[in-house]
Amino acid sequence: MDNNLISEALDNGEEYLSRNIFFLGEFGAEQHTMMYKEIKALCGLPATSKKPSECWSLIRAIMKRENGLTGFRTGSFTENQQRRIANLFVPNKKIDRLMSLEYKIFVCKFNSDGSKLITASQDDIVRIFDASKGTYYRIKRTEMRNVNSSILDIDFSPCSRYFAYSTCLNYLPTESSSNNIQLYDVDNGRNRTAMFSVRFSPSDGGRTLIGGCDNSTIFICDRETSSVRAIRTQHSSSVDINAVSYASDQDSNLIVSGCSNGFIKLWDLRCNYRADKSASVFLGHLDGITYIDPRNDGHYLLSNARDQSIKIWDLRQPTPNSQVQKNPNTPLIDWDYQWGQPPREYYNPTVVLDGDVSVMTYRGHRVSKALLRAKFSPRFQTGQRYIYTGCSTGRIIVYDVLTGNIKEAIESHRNVVSDLDWHPTRSEIVSASVIVSN
């Protein structure tokens, strides 16, 4: 399908995505990566299979299980075989509406074991639901303090006792059981500081938090000592840090930031950096980063960007410094992503940045009007075979990592899908929408 026709279909609101029409990513190099081989193994696919989407008989697999030929003497399926079966039942349609508000909902997220779901909306209210059984009963409703404009991001601590939220003023970790609020002031003398992204450290019990702000600064906060330190990512303060994340669940020292100029940077918190001096830089996106999601193996992560693409990166292969210095420190095209239409040049890009070290690129969803999220599907349930993302057309797009194709295009909302999360153990996706006027 021609890329120009796809962009026209997006503008006209046409049904250009279906299970029979695939928009291919730039596929090829990824097949030689360890990630590709690991995903195949986790999904029960033979190492020699050249087509991950080739036909497979569930009935034949059950017959082998009944005859004790599945790999275990007990006759049960192996974990990899169970994932292969689970991947036959990827979410593909809207089932129910959890709640309906007159306010923009920016965040919805499960905790690590999927027992709780948290949402945050522009009415300054955080709602927590019991998600342990799939019934989603609301168990807590709290109006948060010190919120300027809206809550932009939220994150659970590893123990799920605390959550942190970021706003256009500051961010606060909160003990959900007693509403004891601990405030970290990151204004630095400015009238307003917007913090777009916040994350708990996954490996030190949630003691450390990181946040990315609109003044080119990453803040690192210690929950026990209430101390705050800052990393200036560059000399000027004109670049927004739209996304921050830890590179791995096993390491609290390596963090990654995504900037509004399209740069992705890797930082080691054990180092003292001068402005604009990061450990590694990754180039490839033509416009600002909206979200970063690590694979949690310390090697690979994905990024969603306003150039209408998702890219996968290998953190061991950064862009050489000589090529970083040649690239402009601004997006390729100046446009208003909150109110304007995405440039057509991004649907069929003819410009490739020097130093593009991305492993894989996926295109077919629209990124505008909000900082849309894209994530790997759960490892326990799917082996991280899929990437799922919100879309400005109101759809949820599910990409197959192994083939580069769109697996599902789910009709979900009337407008922008700002955030979404796949349950860790069930084949369910919860999504939230930002209702904005066109």
XYZ file of C-alpha atoms in Angstrom:
438
model
C 0.000 0.000 0.000
C 1.464 3.364 -1.039
C 2.574 5.582 1.856
C 0.971 8.682 0.313
C -2.352 6.872 0.118
C -2.008 5.950 3.782
C -1.398 9.560 4.785
C -4.459 10.628 2.781
C -6.512 7.937 4.472
C -5.349 9.194 7.854
C -6.408 12.726 6.990
C -9.810 11.547 5.796
C -10.379 9.186 8.716
C -10.693 6.180 6.399
C -10.338 2.575 7.462
C -6.861 2.018 6.075
C -5.808 -0.524 8.678
C -7.180 -4.023 8.793
C -5.981 -7.533 9.372
C -5.545 -7.984 5.633
C -3.556 -4.828 4.920
C -0.099 -4.635 6.442
C 2.188 -1.628 6.535
C 5.690 -3.063 6.620
C 8.508 -1.624 8.691
C 12.114 -1.455 7.551
C 12.783 -5.109 8.261
C 15.896 -7.213 7.775
C 18.761 -6.349 10.111
C 16.728 -7.276 13.187
C 16.701 -10.969 12.196
C 20.393 -11.203 13.091
C 20.028 -9.762 16.604
C 19.926 -11.684 19.857
C 16.557 -10.088 20.620
C 15.011 -11.684 17.525
C 16.355 -15.113 18.472
C 15.290 -14.756 22.112
C 11.738 -13.765 21.187
C 11.448 -16.752 18.855
C 12.618 -19.064 21.632
C 10.321 -17.508 24.241
C 7.355 -17.921 21.877
C 8.048 -21.598 21.229
C 9.121 -21.061 17.623
C 11.801 -23.365 16.189
C 15.166 -21.693 15.690
C 15.188 -22.922 12.073
C 11.808 -21.431 11.168
C 12.180 -18.667 8.584
C 8.572 -17.457 8.756
C 7.404 -16.799 12.340
C 3.817 -16.477 11.062
C 3.767 -19.927 9.449
C 0.790 -22.182 10.186
C 0.789 -24.155 13.409
C -1.798 -26.678 14.527
C -3.053 -26.289 18.093
C -4.934 -29.590 17.796
C -1.728 -31.395 16.863
C 0.059 -29.776 19.816
C -2.682 -30.994 22.173
C -2.364 -34.508 20.747
C 1.380 -34.433 21.438
C 0.713 -33.233 24.967
C -1.719 -36.090 25.597
C 0.931 -38.521 24.357
C 3.619 -37.040 26.599
C 5.645 -35.540 23.739
C 5.625 -31.866 24.799
C 8.907 -31.867 26.693
C 7.748 -32.618 30.239
C 7.100 -36.088 31.593
C 3.912 -34.811 33.198
C 2.540 -34.106 29.734
C 2.029 -30.395 30.303
C 3.090 -27.684 27.895
C 6.375 -25.915 28.467
C 6.281 -22.194 29.250
C 7.410 -21.385 25.705
C 4.676 -23.578 24.239
C 2.131 -21.866 26.476
C 3.240 -18.479 25.101
C 2.867 -19.747 21.562
C -0.725 -20.661 22.325
C -1.365 -17.366 24.156
C -0.100 -15.441 21.120
C -2.982 -16.894 19.125
C -5.326 -14.800 21.269
C -3.990 -11.270 20.991
C -6.533 -8.583 22.014
C -8.446 -7.565 18.879
C -11.659 -5.773 19.884
C -13.131 -3.417 22.454
C -14.967 -5.271 25.224
C -16.124 -2.785 27.839
C -15.872 0.817 29.005
C -14.279 1.156 32.420
C -15.292 4.774 33.028
C -16.233 7.910 31.133
C -15.014 11.372 32.153
C -15.327 14.882 30.806
C -11.599 15.387 31.371
C -8.498 14.330 29.511
C -7.008 11.069 30.792
C -3.260 11.013 30.324
C -2.240 7.875 32.212
C -3.409 4.301 32.826
C -0.977 1.721 34.146
C -0.883 -1.675 35.880
C 1.457 -2.421 38.760
C 4.071 -5.142 38.311
C 1.831 -8.129 39.138
C -1.307 -6.731 37.505
C -3.346 -6.619 40.722
C -3.917 -2.845 40.517
C -4.693 -0.370 37.773
C -4.065 3.338 38.270
C -5.397 6.220 36.186
C -4.785 9.962 36.289
C -6.867 12.648 34.624
C -6.982 16.398 34.171
C -9.424 16.751 37.082
C -6.415 16.132 39.403
C -7.909 12.832 40.588
C -6.028 9.538 40.806
C -8.209 6.439 40.667
C -6.989 2.976 41.636
C -8.852 -0.168 40.572
C -8.659 -3.767 41.717
C -7.450 -5.555 38.576
C -6.654 -8.924 40.119
C -9.732 -10.676 38.687
C -10.435 -8.603 35.588
C -13.516 -6.939 37.089
C -11.834 -3.544 37.718
C -13.667 -2.366 40.806
C -12.538 1.048 41.976
C -10.921 0.815 45.406
C -9.546 4.341 45.794
C -10.290 7.844 44.532
C -7.978 10.646 45.648
C -7.762 14.277 44.596
C -4.083 15.117 44.444
C -2.545 18.335 45.652
C 0.051 20.631 44.077
C -1.119 19.906 40.549
C -0.706 22.585 37.924
C -2.842 21.994 34.805
C -2.744 18.185 34.849
C -1.011 15.009 35.974
C 1.209 14.060 33.043
C 2.707 10.734 34.123
C 2.534 8.230 36.955
C 4.480 5.194 38.111
C 4.127 2.463 40.736
C 7.011 1.572 43.028
C 8.246 -2.052 42.697
C 6.475 -2.967 45.959
C 3.261 -1.189 44.789
C 2.955 0.632 48.137
C 3.824 3.988 46.580
C 3.153 5.792 43.361
C 4.804 8.900 41.958
C 3.135 11.412 39.682
C 4.532 14.265 37.632
C 2.788 17.519 36.776
C 3.429 20.907 35.239
C 4.727 22.003 38.655
C 6.595 19.186 40.394
C 6.150 15.514 41.254
C 5.276 13.735 44.469
C 5.591 10.147 45.659
C 2.526 9.132 47.654
C 1.860 6.264 50.030
C -1.458 5.062 48.682
C -2.639 3.611 51.987
C -2.342 6.782 54.075
C -2.026 9.650 51.578
C 1.244 10.840 53.108
C 2.642 13.101 50.418
C 6.326 13.844 50.006
C 6.981 16.801 47.722
C 10.150 17.341 45.714
C 10.613 20.896 44.531
C 12.324 20.940 41.124
C 11.405 24.436 40.003
C 14.971 25.786 40.298
C 13.694 29.339 40.672
C 11.454 29.157 37.617
C 7.789 30.040 37.711
C 6.840 26.753 36.124
C 8.541 23.459 35.399
C 6.692 20.760 33.498
C 7.798 17.219 34.265
C 6.658 14.949 31.457
C 7.909 11.584 32.700
C 8.673 9.948 36.060
C 10.025 6.508 36.980
C 10.801 4.569 40.155
C 14.065 2.684 40.277
C 13.247 -1.007 39.793
C 16.248 -2.476 41.633
C 16.720 -0.487 44.877
C 13.257 -0.969 46.331
C 11.933 2.179 44.735
C 14.197 4.467 46.745
C 15.282 6.518 43.727
C 13.071 8.399 41.275
C 13.981 10.059 38.008
C 12.019 12.689 36.105
C 12.407 14.464 32.772
C 11.529 18.170 32.531
C 10.938 20.855 29.942
C 14.166 22.696 30.782
C 16.591 20.080 29.387
C 17.032 18.655 32.888
C 16.748 15.197 34.418
C 16.138 15.154 38.164
C 17.198 12.283 40.443
C 15.455 12.180 43.821
C 16.141 10.030 46.866
C 12.886 9.091 48.600
C 14.574 8.364 51.942
C 16.783 11.447 52.253
C 14.595 13.797 50.134
C 17.740 14.934 48.321
C 17.538 16.112 44.705
C 20.281 16.274 42.083
C 20.052 17.361 38.462
C 21.634 16.407 35.146
C 21.668 19.165 32.552
C 21.391 17.356 29.241
C 22.640 20.351 27.226
C 23.699 23.985 27.552
C 20.397 25.563 26.526
C 17.091 24.927 28.277
C 14.985 24.877 25.121
C 14.812 21.089 24.734
C 12.122 19.081 26.556
C 12.897 15.719 28.118
C 9.677 13.970 27.112
C 10.603 10.473 28.315
C 12.899 8.871 30.871
C 13.395 5.236 31.798
C 15.804 2.847 33.439
C 17.667 0.705 30.938
C 17.050 -2.495 32.886
C 15.144 -3.823 35.877
C 18.441 -5.121 37.228
C 20.436 -1.873 37.234
C 19.525 1.402 38.936
C 22.514 3.300 37.502
C 21.815 3.354 33.758
C 18.956 5.573 32.583
C 17.777 6.674 29.140
C 16.207 9.967 28.097
C 14.220 10.925 25.005
C 14.312 14.557 23.896
C 12.021 16.804 21.875
C 14.750 17.149 19.235
C 14.732 13.405 18.494
C 17.900 12.504 20.427
C 18.023 9.472 22.733
C 20.746 9.562 25.368
C 22.139 6.993 27.798
C 23.345 8.183 31.217
C 25.277 6.529 34.058
C 24.209 8.014 37.397
C 27.607 7.162 38.885
C 29.220 9.773 36.635
C 29.364 13.548 36.927
C 28.358 14.963 33.548
C 28.918 18.338 32.050
C 26.037 19.818 30.074
C 25.441 18.019 26.775
C 27.884 15.195 27.626
C 26.093 11.858 27.930
C 27.488 8.356 27.960
C 25.999 7.504 24.561
C 23.782 9.132 21.918
C 21.395 7.331 19.558
C 20.285 9.064 16.370
C 17.640 8.051 13.859
C 14.391 9.823 14.668
C 13.576 12.915 12.614
C 11.448 14.505 15.344
C 10.817 14.507 19.080
C 10.610 11.383 21.212
C 7.266 10.787 22.954
C 7.986 7.600 24.920
C 10.715 5.076 25.759
C 10.130 1.475 26.853
C 13.042 -0.850 27.719
C 12.972 -4.561 27.048
C 14.484 -4.925 30.543
C 17.410 -7.014 29.367
C 19.863 -4.095 29.537
C 20.418 -4.232 25.779
C 17.313 -3.240 23.809
C 14.627 -0.582 24.065
C 12.000 0.992 21.838
C 11.086 4.610 21.252
C 7.977 6.265 19.859
C 8.407 9.610 18.101
C 6.594 12.441 16.373
C 8.145 11.421 13.051
C 5.356 8.782 13.006
C 7.649 5.851 13.726
C 8.675 3.388 16.417
C 12.301 2.309 16.503
C 14.150 -0.454 18.349
C 17.681 0.269 19.572
C 20.635 -1.770 20.796
C 22.223 0.158 23.666
C 25.569 -1.428 22.849
C 25.641 0.271 19.441
C 25.478 4.083 19.881
C 25.973 6.644 17.141
C 29.657 7.631 16.724
C 30.492 11.074 18.117
C 31.705 12.279 14.730
C 28.228 11.719 13.251
C 26.434 13.179 16.284
C 28.216 16.485 15.769
C 27.140 16.661 12.112
C 23.405 16.375 12.819
C 21.239 19.415 13.610
C 19.988 19.806 17.149
C 16.419 20.516 15.971
C 13.608 18.419 14.401
C 13.590 18.014 10.626
C 10.270 19.906 10.228
C 8.841 22.602 12.495
C 5.177 21.787 13.220
C 2.750 21.973 16.145
C 2.141 18.357 17.151
C -0.614 19.300 19.610
C -2.901 20.996 17.074
C -1.404 20.531 13.626
C -1.454 17.615 11.199
C 1.679 15.450 10.908
C 3.828 16.447 7.906
C 3.325 14.159 4.930
C 7.095 13.862 4.588
C 7.085 11.694 7.717
C 4.787 9.067 6.180
C 7.179 8.417 3.317
C 10.536 9.744 4.546
C 13.252 10.191 1.975
C 15.753 11.587 4.466
C 17.801 9.201 6.616
C 19.926 10.728 9.323
C 23.626 10.024 9.200
C 24.381 7.834 12.164
C 20.989 6.112 12.341
C 21.830 3.023 14.402
C 18.276 1.780 15.039
C 17.719 -1.955 14.638
C 14.149 -1.819 13.345
C 11.568 0.796 12.328
C 7.777 0.399 12.431
C 5.355 2.759 10.689
C 1.578 2.800 10.327
C 0.228 4.666 13.369
C -0.281 8.398 13.790
C 1.473 10.393 16.525
C 0.014 13.828 17.245
C -1.933 15.861 19.840
C -0.295 14.109 22.843
C 2.862 12.293 23.939
C 1.627 8.876 22.816
C 3.057 5.748 24.411
C 4.342 2.571 22.760
C 5.396 -0.518 24.702
C 6.588 -4.103 24.463
C 3.918 -6.696 25.196
C 4.381 -8.624 28.493
C 7.279 -11.051 28.645
C 5.516 -13.632 30.831
C 2.468 -13.901 28.587
C 3.682 -13.122 25.050
C 7.474 -13.357 25.169
C 7.505 -9.655 24.148
C 6.628 -10.633 20.603
C 4.473 -7.546 20.038
C 4.711 -3.780 20.248
C 1.456 -1.981 20.992
C 0.803 1.732 20.752
C -1.923 4.313 20.845
C -2.871 6.222 17.720
C -4.250 9.699 17.109
C -7.036 8.143 15.037
C -8.432 6.470 18.174
C -7.077 3.002 17.391
C -4.748 0.659 19.230
C -2.084 -0.648 16.872
C -0.316 -3.949 17.607
C 2.873 -4.673 15.625
C 4.487 -8.099 15.305
C 8.149 -7.635 16.267
C 9.253 -10.700 14.306
C 7.618 -9.810 10.985
C 7.317 -6.020 11.111
C 3.625 -6.268 10.208
C 0.587 -4.790 11.901
C -1.014 -7.675 13.761
C -4.133 -5.833 14.956
C -5.717 -2.401 14.503
C -8.336 -2.208 17.241
C -11.124 0.357 17.075
C -11.117 1.685 20.625
C -11.800 5.433 21.028
C -13.213 8.357 19.090
C -10.025 10.326 19.537
C -6.402 10.128 20.603
C -5.337 7.076 22.632
C -2.945 8.801 25.010
C -1.905 5.800 27.113
C -2.480 2.073 27.287
C -1.180 -0.925 29.209
C -1.243 -4.678 28.575
C -2.037 -6.790 31.635
C 1.052 -8.801 32.714
C -0.730 -12.178 32.739
C -4.014 -11.746 30.861
C -4.736 -10.982 27.227
C -6.216 -7.581 28.074
C -5.254 -4.025 27.144
C -6.620 -1.040 29.057
C -6.470 2.251 27.159
C -7.122 5.914 27.975
C -8.113 8.736 25.640
C -7.409 12.441 25.443
C -10.502 14.123 24.033
C -9.393 17.247 22.181
C -11.193 19.442 19.669
C -10.014 19.398 16.081
